[in-house]
Tab-separated table of C-alpha atoms and ligand atoms in Angstrom:
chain	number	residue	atom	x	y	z
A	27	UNK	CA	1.398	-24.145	57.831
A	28	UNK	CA	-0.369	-24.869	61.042
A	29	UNK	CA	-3.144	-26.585	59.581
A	30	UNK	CA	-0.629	-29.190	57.473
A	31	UNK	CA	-0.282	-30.413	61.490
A	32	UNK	CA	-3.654	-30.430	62.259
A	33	UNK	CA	-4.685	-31.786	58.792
A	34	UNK	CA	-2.228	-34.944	58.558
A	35	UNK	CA	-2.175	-35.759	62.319
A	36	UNK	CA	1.487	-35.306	62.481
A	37	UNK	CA	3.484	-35.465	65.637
A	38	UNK	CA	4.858	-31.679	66.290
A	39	UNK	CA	8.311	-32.141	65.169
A	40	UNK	CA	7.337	-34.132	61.347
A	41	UNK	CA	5.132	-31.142	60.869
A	42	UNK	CA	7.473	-28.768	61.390
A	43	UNK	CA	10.200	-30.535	59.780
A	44	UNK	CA	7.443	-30.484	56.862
A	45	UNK	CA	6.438	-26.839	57.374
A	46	UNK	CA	10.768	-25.678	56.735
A	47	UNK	CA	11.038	-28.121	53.913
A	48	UNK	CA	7.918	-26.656	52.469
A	49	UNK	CA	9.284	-23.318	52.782
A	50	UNK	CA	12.222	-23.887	52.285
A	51	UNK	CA	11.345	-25.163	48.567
A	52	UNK	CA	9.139	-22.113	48.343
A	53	UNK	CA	11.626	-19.611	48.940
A	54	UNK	CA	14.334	-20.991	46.800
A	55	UNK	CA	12.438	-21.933	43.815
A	56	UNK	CA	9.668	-19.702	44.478
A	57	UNK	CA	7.170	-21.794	42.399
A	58	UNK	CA	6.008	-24.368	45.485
A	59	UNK	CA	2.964	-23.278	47.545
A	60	UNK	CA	1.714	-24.130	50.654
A	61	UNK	CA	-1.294	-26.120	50.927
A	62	UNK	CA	-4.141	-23.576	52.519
A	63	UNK	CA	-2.597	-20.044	52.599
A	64	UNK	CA	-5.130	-17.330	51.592
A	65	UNK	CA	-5.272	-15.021	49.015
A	66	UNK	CA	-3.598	-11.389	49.405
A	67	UNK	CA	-6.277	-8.772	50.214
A	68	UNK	CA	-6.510	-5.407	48.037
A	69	UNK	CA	-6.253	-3.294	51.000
A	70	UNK	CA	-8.698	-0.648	51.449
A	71	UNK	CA	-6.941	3.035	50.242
A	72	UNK	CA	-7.124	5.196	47.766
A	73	UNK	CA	-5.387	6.095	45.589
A	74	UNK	CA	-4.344	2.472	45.242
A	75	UNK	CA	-1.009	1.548	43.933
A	76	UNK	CA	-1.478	-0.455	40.565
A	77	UNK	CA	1.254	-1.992	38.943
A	78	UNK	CA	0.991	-3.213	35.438
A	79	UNK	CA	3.223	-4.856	33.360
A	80	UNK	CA	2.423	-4.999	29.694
A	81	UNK	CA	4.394	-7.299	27.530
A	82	UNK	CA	5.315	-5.320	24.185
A	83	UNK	CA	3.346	-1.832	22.933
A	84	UNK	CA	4.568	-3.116	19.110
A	85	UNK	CA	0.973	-3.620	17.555
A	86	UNK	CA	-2.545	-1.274	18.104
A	87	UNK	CA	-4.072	-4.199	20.171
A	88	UNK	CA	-1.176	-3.775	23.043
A	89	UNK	CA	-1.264	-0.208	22.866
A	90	UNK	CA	-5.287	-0.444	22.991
A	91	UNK	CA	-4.656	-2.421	26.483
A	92	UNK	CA	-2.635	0.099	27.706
A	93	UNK	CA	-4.587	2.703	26.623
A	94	UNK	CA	-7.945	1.108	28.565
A	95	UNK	CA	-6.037	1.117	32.131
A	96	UNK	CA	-4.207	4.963	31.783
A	97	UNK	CA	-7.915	5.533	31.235
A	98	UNK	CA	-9.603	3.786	34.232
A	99	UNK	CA	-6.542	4.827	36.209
A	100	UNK	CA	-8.342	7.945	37.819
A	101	UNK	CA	-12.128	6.462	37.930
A	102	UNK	CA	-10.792	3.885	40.038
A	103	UNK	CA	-8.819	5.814	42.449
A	104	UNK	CA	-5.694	3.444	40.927
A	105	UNK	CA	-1.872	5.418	40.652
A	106	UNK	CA	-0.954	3.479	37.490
A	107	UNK	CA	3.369	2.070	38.112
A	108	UNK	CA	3.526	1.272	34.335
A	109	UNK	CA	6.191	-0.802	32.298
A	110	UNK	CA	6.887	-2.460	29.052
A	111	UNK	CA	8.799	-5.554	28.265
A	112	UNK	CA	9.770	-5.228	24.714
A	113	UNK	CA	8.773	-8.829	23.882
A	114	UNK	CA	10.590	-10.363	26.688
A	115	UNK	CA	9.389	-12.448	29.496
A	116	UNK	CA	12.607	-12.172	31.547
A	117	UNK	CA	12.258	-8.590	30.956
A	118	UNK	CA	8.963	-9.043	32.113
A	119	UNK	CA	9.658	-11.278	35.007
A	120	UNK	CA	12.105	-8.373	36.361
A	121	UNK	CA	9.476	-5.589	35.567
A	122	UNK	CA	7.472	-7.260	37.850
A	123	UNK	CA	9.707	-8.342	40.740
A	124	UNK	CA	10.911	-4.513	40.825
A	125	UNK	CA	7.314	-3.796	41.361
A	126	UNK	CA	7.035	-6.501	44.112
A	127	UNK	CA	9.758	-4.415	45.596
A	128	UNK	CA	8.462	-1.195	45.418
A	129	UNK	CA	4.937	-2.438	47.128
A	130	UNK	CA	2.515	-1.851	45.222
A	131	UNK	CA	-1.198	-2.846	46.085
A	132	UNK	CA	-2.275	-4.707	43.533
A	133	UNK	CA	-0.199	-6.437	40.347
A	134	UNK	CA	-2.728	-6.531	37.119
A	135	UNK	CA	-0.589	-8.018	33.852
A	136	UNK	CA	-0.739	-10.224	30.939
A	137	UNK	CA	1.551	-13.008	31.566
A	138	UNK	CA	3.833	-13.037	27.819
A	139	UNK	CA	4.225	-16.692	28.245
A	140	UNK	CA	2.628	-19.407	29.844
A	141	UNK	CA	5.222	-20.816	32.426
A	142	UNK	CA	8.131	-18.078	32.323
A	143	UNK	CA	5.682	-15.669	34.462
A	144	UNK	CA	4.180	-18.173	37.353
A	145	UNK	CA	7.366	-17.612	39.669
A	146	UNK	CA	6.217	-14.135	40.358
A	147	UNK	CA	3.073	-14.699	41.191
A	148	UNK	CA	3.671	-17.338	43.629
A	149	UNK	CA	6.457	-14.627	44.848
A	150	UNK	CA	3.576	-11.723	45.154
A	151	UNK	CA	1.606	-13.914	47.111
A	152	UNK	CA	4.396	-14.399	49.253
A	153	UNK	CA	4.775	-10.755	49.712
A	154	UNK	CA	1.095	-10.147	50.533
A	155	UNK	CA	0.180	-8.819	46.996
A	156	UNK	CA	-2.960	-9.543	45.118
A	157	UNK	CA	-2.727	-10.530	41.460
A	158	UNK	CA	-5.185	-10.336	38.638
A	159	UNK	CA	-4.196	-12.116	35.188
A	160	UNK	CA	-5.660	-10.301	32.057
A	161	UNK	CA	-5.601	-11.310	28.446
A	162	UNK	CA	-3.537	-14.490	29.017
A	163	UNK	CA	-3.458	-17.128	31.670
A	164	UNK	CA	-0.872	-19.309	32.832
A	165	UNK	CA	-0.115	-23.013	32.655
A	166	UNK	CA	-2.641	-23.894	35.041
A	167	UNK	CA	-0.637	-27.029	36.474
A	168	UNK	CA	1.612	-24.832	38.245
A	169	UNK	CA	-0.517	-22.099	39.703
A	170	UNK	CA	-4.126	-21.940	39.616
A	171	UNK	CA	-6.486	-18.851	40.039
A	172	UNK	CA	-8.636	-18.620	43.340
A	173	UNK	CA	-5.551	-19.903	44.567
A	174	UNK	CA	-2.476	-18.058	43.731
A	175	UNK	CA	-3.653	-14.840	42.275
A	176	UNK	CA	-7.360	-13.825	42.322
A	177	UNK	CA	-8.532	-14.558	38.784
A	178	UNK	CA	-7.894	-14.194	35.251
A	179	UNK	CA	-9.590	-12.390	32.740
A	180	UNK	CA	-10.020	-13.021	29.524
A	181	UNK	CA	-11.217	-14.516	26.122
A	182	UNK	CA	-11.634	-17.869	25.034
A	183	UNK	CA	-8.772	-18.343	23.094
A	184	UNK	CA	-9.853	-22.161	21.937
A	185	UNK	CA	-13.559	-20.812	20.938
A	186	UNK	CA	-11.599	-17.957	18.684
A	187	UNK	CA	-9.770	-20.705	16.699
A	188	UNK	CA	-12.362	-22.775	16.392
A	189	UNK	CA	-14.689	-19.987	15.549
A	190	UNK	CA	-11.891	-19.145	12.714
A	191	UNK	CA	-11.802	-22.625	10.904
A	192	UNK	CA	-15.664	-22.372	11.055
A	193	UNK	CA	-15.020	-19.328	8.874
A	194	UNK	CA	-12.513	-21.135	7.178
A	195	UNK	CA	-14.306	-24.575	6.248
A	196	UNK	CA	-17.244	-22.488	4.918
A	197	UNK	CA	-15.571	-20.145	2.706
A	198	UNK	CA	-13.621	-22.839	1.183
A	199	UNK	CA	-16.287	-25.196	1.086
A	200	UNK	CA	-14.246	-27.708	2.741
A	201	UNK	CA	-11.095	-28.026	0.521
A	202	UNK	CA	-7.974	-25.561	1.515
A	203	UNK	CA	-3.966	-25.846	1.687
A	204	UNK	CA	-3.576	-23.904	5.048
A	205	UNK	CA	-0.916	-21.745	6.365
A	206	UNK	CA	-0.616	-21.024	9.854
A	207	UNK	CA	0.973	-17.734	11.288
A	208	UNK	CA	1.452	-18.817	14.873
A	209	UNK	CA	1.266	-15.982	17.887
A	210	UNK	CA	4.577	-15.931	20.342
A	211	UNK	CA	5.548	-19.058	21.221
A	212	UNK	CA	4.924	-20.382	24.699
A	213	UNK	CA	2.029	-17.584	24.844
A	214	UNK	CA	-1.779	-19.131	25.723
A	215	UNK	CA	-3.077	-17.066	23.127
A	216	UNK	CA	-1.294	-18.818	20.666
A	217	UNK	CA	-1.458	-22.151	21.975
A	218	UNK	CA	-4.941	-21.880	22.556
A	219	UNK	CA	-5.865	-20.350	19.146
A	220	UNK	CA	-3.545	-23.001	17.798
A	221	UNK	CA	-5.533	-25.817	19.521
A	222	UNK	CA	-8.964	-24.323	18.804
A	223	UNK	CA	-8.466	-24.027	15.087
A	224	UNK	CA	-6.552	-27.420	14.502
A	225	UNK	CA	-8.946	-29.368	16.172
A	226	UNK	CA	-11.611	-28.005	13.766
A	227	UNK	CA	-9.180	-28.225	10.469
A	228	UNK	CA	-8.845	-32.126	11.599
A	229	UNK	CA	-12.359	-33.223	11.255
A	230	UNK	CA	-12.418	-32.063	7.841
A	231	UNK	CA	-10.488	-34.028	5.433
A	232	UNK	CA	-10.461	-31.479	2.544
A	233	UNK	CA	-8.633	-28.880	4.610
A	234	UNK	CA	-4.938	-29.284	5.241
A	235	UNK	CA	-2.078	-26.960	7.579
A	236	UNK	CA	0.720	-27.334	5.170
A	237	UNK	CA	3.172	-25.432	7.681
A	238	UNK	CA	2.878	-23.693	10.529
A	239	UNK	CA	5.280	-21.042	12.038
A	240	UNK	CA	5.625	-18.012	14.396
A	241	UNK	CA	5.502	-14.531	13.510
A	242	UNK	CA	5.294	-13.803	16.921
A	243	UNK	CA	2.127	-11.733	16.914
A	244	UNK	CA	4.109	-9.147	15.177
A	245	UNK	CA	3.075	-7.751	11.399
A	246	UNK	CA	7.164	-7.373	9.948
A	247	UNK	CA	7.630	-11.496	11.204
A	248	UNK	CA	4.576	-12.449	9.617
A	249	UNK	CA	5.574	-11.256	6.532
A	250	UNK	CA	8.622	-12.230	6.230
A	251	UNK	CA	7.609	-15.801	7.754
A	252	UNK	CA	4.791	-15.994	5.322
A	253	UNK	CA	7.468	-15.229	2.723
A	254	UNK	CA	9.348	-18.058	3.196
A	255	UNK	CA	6.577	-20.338	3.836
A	256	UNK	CA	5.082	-19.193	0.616
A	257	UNK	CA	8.296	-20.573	-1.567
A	258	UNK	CA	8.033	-23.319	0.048
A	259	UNK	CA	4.345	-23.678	-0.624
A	260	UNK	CA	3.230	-21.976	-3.473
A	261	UNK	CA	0.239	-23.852	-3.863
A	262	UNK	CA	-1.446	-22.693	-0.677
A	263	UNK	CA	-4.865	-21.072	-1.070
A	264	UNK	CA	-5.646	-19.776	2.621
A	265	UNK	CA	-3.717	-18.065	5.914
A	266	UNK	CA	-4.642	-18.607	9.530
A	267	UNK	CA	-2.678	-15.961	11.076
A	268	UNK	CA	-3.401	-16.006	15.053
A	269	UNK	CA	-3.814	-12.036	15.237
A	270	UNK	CA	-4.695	-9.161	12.731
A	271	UNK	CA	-0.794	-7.539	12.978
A	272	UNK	CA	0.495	-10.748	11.551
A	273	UNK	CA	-2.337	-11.622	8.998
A	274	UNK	CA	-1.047	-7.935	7.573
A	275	UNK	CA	2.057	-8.624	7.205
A	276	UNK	CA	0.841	-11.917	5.191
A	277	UNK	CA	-1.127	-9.678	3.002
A	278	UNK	CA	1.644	-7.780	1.951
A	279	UNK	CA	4.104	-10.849	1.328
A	280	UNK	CA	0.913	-12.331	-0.604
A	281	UNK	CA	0.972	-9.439	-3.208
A	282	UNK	CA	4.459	-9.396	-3.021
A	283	UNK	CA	4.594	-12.587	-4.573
A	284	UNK	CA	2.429	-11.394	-7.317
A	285	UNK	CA	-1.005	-13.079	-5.793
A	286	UNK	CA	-4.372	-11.731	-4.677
A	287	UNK	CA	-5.044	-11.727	-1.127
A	288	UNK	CA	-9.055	-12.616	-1.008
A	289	UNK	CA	-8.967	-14.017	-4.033
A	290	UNK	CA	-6.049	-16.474	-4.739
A	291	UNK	CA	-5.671	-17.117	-1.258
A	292	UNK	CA	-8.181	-16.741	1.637
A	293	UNK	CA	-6.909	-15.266	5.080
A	294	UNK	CA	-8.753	-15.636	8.725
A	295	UNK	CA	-7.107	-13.744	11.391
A	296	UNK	CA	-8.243	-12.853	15.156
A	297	UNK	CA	-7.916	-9.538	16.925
A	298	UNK	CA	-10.291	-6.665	15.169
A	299	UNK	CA	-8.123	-4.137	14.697
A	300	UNK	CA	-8.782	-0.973	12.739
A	301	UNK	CA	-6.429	-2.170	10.355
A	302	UNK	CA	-7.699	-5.748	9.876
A	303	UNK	CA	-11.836	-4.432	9.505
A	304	UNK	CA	-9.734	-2.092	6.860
A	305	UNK	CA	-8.631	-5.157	4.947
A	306	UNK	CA	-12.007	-6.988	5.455
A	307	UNK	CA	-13.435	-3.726	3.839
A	308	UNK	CA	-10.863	-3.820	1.336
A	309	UNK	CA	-11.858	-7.523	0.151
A	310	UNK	CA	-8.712	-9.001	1.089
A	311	UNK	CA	-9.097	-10.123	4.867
A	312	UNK	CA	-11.892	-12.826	4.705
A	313	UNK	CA	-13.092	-12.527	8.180
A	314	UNK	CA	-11.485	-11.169	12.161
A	315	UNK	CA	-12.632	-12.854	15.080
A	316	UNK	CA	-12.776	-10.090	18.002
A	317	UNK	CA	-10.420	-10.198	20.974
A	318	UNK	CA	-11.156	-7.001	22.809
A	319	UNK	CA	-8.290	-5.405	24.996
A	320	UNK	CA	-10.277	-3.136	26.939
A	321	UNK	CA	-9.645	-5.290	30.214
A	322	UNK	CA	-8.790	-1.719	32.463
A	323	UNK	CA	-12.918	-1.445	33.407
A	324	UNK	CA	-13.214	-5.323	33.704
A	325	UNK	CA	-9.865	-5.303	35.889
A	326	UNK	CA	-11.113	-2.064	38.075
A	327	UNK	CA	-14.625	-3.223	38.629
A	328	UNK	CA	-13.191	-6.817	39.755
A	329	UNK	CA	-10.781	-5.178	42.202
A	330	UNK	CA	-13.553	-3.139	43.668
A	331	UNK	CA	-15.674	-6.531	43.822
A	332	UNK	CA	-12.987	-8.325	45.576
A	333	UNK	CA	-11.944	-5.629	47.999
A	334	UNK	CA	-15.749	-6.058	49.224
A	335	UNK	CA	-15.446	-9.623	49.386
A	336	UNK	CA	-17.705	-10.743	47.180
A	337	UNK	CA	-16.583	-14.525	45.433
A	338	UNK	CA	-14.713	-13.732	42.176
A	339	UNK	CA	-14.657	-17.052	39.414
A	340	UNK	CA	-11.353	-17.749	38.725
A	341	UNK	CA	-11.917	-16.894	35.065
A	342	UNK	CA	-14.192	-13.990	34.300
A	343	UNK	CA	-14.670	-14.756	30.379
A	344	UNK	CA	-14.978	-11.630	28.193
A	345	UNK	CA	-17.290	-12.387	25.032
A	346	UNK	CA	-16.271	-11.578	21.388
A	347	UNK	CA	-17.558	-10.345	18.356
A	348	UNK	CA	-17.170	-11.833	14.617
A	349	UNK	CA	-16.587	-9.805	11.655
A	350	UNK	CA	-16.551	-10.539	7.839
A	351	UNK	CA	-18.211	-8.788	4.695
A	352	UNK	CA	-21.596	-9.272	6.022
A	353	UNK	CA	-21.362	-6.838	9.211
A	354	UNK	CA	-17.887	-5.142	8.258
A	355	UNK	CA	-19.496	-1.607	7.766
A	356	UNK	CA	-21.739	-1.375	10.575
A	357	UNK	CA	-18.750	-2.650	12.877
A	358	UNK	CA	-15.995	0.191	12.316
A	359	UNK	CA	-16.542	1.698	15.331
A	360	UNK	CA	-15.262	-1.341	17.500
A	361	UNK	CA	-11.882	-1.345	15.659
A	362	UNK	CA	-9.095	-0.083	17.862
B	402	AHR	O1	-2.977	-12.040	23.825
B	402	AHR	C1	-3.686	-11.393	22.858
B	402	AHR	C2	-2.876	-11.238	21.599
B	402	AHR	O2	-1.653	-10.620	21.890
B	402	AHR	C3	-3.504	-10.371	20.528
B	402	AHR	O3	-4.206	-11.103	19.600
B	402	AHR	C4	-2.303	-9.818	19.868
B	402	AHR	O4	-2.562	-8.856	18.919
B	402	AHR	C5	-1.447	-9.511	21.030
B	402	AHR	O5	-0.134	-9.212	20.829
């Protein structure tokens, strides 16, 4: 606040009029920022109080997430304050604002949706607590990492749909009536795979999305949403579904309608599950793009990093792996 003075050259009483006005907005709406106010600090105690907020713990890759920080909890000297939001981001919101409460040391979570979630960042800065997005990121026109929470973590959700209609384009040789199983709506990791794998699909002229719907990342939607879809488009020959859980639960409304999955109709999915290098094994998942959920290490050793000041980048990009027919058998140990 002082430096908006010094900054604009402002007589004393238009800055401070400024200064209440800006806070002012901040407090009520708790999504404006003031223009050079640092970062939280992690302070420097162990055991640290970690609180992490996961969005759902309905499919293995949620539960694998989970799983990686109860597991780096104790390495990292972190006391784990641990909820679930049942596919809600009010719920998640609240989870999260109790935990602001409470005071915990650090917040580490996976916003559900892009924009529902910035609010409590902005309001954890204001409380003095560090942040650290993993998995998904927020709509970066309202709050930015290096800015309002440390950084995010995570994959490149564009490069996995584009790196799925590669798959796609290939194994159709260019001609396909496409599907799409969208993730949750509003999520970055379904409007990033979205964009990825559209953007490819457009260049080619052989390949068309016929319809494209959520299943909300969740295998019982996307079969019942590819069940529908599928009356409505009999003739389709392949499925994008945006994560293994839903691509599943396309499988299963594929031979429900008396067709072969792999055969009649081709399916590319993203996550690398157990159960999806199953169905790859199986011959009826064409091919799984990795997106790993082991962020707990990744999280810990960037916490220690940043407690030490050392310069985090506000996106520390996690790299995945690609799985089809070719490399199915020699990759069973990475499914989760
Ligand atoms: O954000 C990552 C996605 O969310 C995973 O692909 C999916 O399985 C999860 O629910």
């Amino acid at each position: 606040m002082l430096s908006l003075k010094k900054k604009a050259g402002l007589r004393p009483i238009a800055a401070s009029f400024l200064a209440l006005a800006a806070l002012t907005l901040s407090a009520g709406l708790g999504i404006a920022h003031a223009a050079d106010d640092a970062l939280p600090k992690i302070p420097n105690k162990k055991p640290l109080k970690v609180g992490f907020a996961q969005t759902e713990s309905n499919n293995p890759w949620r539960l694998a997430e989970t799983r990686s920080f109860k597991e780096i909890a104790s390495k990292c000297g972190w006391q784990m304050v641990m909820t679930d939001a049942n596919s809600s981001a009010a719920k998640q919101v609240a989870d999260i604002q109790s935990m602001i409460a409470q005071h915990v040391d650090l917040l580490v979570f996976p916003p559900r949706e892009e924009k529902p979630l910035v609010p409590v960042i902005m309001q954890a800065k204001k409380a003095g607590i560090p942040v650290i997005l993993v998995d998904r990121n927020v709509d970066q026109s309202m709050a930015k990492a290096g800015k309002d929470y440390i950084t995010f973590i995570g994959s490149d959700f564009i490069d996995q749909g584009q790196r799925a209609a590669n798959w796609l384009v290939k194994a159709t040789n260019g001609k396909a009536t496409i599907i799409e199983l969208e993730g949750s709506t509003g999520a970055s990791a379904a409007n990033d795979r979205k964009k990825g794998f559209d953007e490819v699909i457009a260049k080619n002229p052989g390949m068309k999305i016929v319809a494209s719907q959520s299943g909300d990342f969740a295998r019982d939607k996307g079969r019942q949403v590819m069940e529908t879809l599928l009356q409505a488009h009999p003739d389709a020959t392949a499925v994008y579904a945006h994560n293994d859980e839903m691509a599943l639960g396309a499988i299963a409304a594929i031979k429900a309608a008396g067709k072969q999955p792999g055969k009649d109709i081709q399916i590319v999915t993203i996550d690398g599950t157990k159960g999806g290098l199953e169905a790859i094994k199986a011959g009826e998942l064409g091919a799984s793009v990795q997106s790993s959920p082991f962020f707990g290490p990744l999280a810990c050793d960037v916490a220690q990093k940043y407690a030490k000041g050392e310069t985090i980048p506000p996106w520390v990009k996690v790299s995945d792996r690609f799985y089809d027919k070719s490399n199915v058998d020699a990759s069973m140990q990475y499914g989760y």
